[in-house]
Coordinates of C-alpha atoms in Angstrom, one line a residue:
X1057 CA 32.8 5.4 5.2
X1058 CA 31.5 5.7 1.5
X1059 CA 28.4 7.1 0.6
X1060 CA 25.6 5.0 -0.7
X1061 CA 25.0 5.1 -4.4
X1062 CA 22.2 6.7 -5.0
X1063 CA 19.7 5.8 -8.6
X1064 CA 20.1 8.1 -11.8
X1065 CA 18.3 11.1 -12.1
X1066 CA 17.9 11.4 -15.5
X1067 CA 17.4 14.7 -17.8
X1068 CA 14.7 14.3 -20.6
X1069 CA 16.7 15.9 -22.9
X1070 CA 20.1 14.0 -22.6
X1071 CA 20.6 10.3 -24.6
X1072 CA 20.6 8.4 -21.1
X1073 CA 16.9 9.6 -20.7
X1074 CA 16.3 7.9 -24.0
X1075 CA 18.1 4.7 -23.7
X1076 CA 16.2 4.0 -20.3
X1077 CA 12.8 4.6 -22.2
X1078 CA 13.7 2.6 -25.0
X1079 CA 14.7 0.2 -22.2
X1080 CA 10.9 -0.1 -21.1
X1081 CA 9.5 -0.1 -24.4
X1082 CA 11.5 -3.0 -25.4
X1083 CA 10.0 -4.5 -22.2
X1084 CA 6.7 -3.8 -22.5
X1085 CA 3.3 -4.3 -23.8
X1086 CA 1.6 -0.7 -22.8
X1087 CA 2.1 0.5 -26.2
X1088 CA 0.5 -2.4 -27.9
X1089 CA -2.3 -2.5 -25.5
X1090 CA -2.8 1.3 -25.8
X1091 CA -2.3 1.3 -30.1
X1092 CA -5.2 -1.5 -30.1
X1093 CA -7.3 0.5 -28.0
X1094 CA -6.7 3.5 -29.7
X1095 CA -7.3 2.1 -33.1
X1096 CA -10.6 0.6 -31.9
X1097 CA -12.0 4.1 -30.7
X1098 CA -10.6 6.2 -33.6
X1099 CA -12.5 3.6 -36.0
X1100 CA -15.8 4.8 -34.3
X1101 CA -15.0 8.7 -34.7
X1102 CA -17.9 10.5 -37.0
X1103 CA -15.6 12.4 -38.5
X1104 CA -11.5 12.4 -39.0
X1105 CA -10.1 15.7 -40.4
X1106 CA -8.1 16.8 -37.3
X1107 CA -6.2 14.8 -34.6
X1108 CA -4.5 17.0 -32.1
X1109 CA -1.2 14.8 -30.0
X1110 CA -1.2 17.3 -26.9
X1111 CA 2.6 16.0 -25.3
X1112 CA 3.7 14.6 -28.8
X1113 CA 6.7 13.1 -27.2
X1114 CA 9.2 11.7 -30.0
X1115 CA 5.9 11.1 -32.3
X1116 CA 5.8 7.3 -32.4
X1117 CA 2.2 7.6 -30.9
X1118 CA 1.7 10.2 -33.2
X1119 CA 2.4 8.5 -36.3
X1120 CA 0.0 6.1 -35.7
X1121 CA -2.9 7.9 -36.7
X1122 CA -1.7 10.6 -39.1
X1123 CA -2.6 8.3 -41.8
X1124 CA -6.3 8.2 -40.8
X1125 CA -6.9 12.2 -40.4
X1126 CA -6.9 15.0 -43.0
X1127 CA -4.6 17.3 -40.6
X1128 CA -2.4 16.0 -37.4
X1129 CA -1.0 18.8 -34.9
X1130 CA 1.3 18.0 -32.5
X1131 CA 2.4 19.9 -29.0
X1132 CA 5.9 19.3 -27.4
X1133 CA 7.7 21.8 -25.6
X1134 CA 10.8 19.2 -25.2
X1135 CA 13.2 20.4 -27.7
X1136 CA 15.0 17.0 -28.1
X1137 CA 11.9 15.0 -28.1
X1138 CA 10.9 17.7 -30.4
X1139 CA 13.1 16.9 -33.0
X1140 CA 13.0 13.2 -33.1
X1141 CA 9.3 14.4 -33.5
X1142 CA 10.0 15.9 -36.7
X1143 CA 11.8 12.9 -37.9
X1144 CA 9.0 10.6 -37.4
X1145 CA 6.4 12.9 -38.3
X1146 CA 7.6 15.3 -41.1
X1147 CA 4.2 15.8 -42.1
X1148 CA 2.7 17.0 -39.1
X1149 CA 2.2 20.9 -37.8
X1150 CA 3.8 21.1 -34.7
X1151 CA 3.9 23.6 -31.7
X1152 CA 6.7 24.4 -29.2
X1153 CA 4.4 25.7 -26.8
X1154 CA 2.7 23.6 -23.6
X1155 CA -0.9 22.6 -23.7
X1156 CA -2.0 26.5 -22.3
X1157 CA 0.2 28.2 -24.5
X1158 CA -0.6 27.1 -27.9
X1159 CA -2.7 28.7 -30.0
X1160 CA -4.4 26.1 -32.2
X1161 CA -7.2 26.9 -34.6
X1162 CA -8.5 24.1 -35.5
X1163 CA -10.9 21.9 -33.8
X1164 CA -10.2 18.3 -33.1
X1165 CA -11.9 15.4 -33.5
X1166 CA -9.3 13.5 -31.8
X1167 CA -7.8 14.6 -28.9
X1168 CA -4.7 12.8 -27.4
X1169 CA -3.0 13.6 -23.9
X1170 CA -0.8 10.1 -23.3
X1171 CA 1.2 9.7 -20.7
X1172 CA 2.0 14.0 -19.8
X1173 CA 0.2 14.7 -16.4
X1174 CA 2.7 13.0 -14.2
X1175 CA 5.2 16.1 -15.5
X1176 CA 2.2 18.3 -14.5
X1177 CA 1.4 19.4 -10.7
X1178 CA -1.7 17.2 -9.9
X1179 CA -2.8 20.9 -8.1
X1180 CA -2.8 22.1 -12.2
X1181 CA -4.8 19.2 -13.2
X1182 CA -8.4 20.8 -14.3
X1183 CA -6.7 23.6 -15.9
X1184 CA -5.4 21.4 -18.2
X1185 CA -8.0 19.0 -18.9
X1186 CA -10.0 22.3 -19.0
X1187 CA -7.9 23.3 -21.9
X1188 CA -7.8 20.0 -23.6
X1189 CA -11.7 19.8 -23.9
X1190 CA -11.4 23.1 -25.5
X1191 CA -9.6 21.9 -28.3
X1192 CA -12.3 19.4 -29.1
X1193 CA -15.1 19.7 -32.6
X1194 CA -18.6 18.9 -31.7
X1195 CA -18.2 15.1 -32.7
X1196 CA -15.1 14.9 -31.3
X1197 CA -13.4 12.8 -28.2
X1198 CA -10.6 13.9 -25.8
X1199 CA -8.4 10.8 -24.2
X1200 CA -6.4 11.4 -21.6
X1201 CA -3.8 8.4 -20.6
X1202 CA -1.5 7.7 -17.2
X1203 CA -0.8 4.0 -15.1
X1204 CA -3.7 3.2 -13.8
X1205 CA -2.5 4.0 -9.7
X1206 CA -2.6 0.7 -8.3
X1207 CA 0.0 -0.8 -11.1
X1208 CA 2.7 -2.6 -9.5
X1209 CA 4.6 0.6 -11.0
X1210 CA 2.9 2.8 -9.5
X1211 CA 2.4 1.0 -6.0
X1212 CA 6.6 1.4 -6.7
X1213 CA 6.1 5.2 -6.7
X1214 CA 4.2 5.1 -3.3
X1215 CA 6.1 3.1 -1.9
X1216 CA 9.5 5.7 -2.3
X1217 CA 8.2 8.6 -2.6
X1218 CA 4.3 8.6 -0.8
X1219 CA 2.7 9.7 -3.5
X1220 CA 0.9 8.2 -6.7
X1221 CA -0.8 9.3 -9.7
X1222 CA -4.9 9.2 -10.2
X1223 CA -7.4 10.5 -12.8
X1224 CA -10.7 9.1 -11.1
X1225 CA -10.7 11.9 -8.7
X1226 CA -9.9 14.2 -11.9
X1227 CA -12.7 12.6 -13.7
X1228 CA -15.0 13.2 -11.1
X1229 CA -14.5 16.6 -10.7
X1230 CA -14.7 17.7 -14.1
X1231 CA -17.9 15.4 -14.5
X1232 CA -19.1 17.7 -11.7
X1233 CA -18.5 21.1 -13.1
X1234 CA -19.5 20.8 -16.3
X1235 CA -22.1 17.5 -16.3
X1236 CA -24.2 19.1 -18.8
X1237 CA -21.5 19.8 -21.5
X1238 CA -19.4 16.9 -21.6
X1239 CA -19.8 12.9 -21.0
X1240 CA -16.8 11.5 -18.7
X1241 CA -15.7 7.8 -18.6
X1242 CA -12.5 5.7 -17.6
X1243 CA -11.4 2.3 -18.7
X1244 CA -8.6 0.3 -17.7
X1245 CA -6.9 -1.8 -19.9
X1246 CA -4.1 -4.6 -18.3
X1247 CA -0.5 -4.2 -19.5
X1248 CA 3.0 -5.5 -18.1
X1249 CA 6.9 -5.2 -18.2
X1250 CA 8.3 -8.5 -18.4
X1251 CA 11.8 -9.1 -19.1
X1252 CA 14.4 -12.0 -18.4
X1253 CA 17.2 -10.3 -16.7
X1254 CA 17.5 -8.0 -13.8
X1255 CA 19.6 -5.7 -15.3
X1256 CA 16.5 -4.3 -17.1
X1257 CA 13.6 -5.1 -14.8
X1258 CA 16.0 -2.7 -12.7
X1259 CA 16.6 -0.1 -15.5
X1260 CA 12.8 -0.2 -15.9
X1261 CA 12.1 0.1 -12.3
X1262 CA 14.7 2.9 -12.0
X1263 CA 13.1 4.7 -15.1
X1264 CA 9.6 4.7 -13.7
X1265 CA 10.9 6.4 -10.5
X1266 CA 11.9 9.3 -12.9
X1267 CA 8.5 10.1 -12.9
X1268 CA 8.8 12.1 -10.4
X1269 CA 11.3 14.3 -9.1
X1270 CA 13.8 13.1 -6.9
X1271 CA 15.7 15.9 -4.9
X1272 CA 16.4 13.1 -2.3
X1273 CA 16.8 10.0 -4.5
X1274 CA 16.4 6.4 -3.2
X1275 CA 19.6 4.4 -2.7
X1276 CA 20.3 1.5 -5.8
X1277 CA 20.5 -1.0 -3.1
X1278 CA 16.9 -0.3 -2.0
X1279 CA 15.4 -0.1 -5.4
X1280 CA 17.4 -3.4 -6.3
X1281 CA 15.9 -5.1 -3.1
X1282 CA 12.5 -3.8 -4.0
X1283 CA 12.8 -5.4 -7.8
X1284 CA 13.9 -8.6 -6.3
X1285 CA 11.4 -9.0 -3.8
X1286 CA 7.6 -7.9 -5.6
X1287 CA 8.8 -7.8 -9.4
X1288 CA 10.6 -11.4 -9.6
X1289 CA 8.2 -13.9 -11.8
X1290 CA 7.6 -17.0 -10.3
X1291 CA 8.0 -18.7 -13.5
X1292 CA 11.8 -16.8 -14.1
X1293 CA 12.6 -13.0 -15.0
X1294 CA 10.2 -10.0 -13.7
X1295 CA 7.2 -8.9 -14.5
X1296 CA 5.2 -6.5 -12.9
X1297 CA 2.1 -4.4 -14.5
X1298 CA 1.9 -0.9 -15.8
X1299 CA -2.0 -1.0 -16.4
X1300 CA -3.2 2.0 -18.1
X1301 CA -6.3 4.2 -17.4
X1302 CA -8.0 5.9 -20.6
X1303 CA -10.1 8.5 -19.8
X1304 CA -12.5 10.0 -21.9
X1305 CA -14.5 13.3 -22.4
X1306 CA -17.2 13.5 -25.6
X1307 CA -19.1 17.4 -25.9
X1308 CA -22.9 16.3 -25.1
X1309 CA -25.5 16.1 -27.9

């Protein structure tokens, strides 16, 4: 009797990693939804001389506000995603190092974190954001970004693998400890996958799962019965959401 196939695991550094992602972003509107929002808060900054990408990824976020500061550093420890970095973003200073490790001098008045604590243990969390806030100028604002955790995407992730991913208790915690240097707020902002065909609602699906990691990964037959049954659009295709939670830290006056 043959084994089940099982979902690809995928390596973030190999061209099958890639080709899923550019899979969901083909798919989606989280990036639009997250460039609008983005654009309407950097528009309100006091000051622009430094944004700081913290988990720069490839650099398409990145490149979307170099034009409106002095200086841009970026931080990605990925070497592949590293060097398509570089090639969207010849301009900007970047480090190899993690968030902990780098040694960045200047302040920021932008502080970007989108989409990197789910590679994170949740356990590591407040060191992080710890560290992030640290990089921030007087004036300046820190936005941290993950799927909000009831997304149908992320409902997905509890429903495989238990577990889910949520800054409100982060929020809450730092608001705690340090309540009379920094102001803490989340907003939610609606955004979907929607595609026509099931090959990629499943590549989509299957992507999303590599969120995590998978030492015991779900069969393809389970993941393709879950698609069909809670991503399948009434009106034809999938769709399902990937709403986004910004979070956002400002130094108190």
């Amino acid at each position: 009797m043959s084994m089940p196939q099982r979902i690809n695991v995928f390596d973030s550094q190999t061209k099958e990693y890639h080709h899923a992602f550019q899979i969901f972003l083909d798919h989606t509107d989280q990036k639009l939804q997250a460039q609008q929002w983005l654009n309407q808060l950097v528009q309100t900054l006091p000051s622009r001389r430094v944004f700081i990408d913290a988990g720069a990824g490839n650099g398409k976020v990145t490149a979307w506000f170099t034009d409106a500061f002095d200086q841009t550093i970026a931080l990605e420890p990925n070497e592949s995603l590293r060097t398509e970095l570089k090639q969207h973003c010849p301009q900007v200073e970047v480090f190899p190092e993690g968030i902990l490790d780098a040694k960045i001098m200047s302040s920021g008045d932008f502080v970007l974190c989108s989409h990197v604590l789910y590679y994170i243990d949740s356990v590591e969390w407040m060191l992080y954001l710890e560290r992030l806030a640290s990089f921030l100028s007087p004036d300046g604002v820190l936005v941290v970004i993950l799927q909000h955790h009831n997304s149908e995407c992320m409902q997905m992730l509890q429903h495989f693998f238990d577990q889910s991913f949520d800054l409100t208790e982060l929020a809450q915690t730092f608001q705690n400890e340090n309540k009379d240097r920094y102001e803490v707020a989340i907003e939610t902002v609606p955004a979907h996958v929607t595609t026509s065909d099931f090959d990629s609602a499943y590549a989509v699906a299957e992507f999303m799962l590599n969120l995590l990691p998978m030492p015991n990964p779900p069969t393809r037959n389970d993941l393709e019965a879950y698609v069909r049954s809670y991503f399948t659009y009434p009106a034809g295709g999938f769709r399902f959401s990937c709403d986004q939670d910004f979070l956002q830290i400002r130094p108190r006056k």
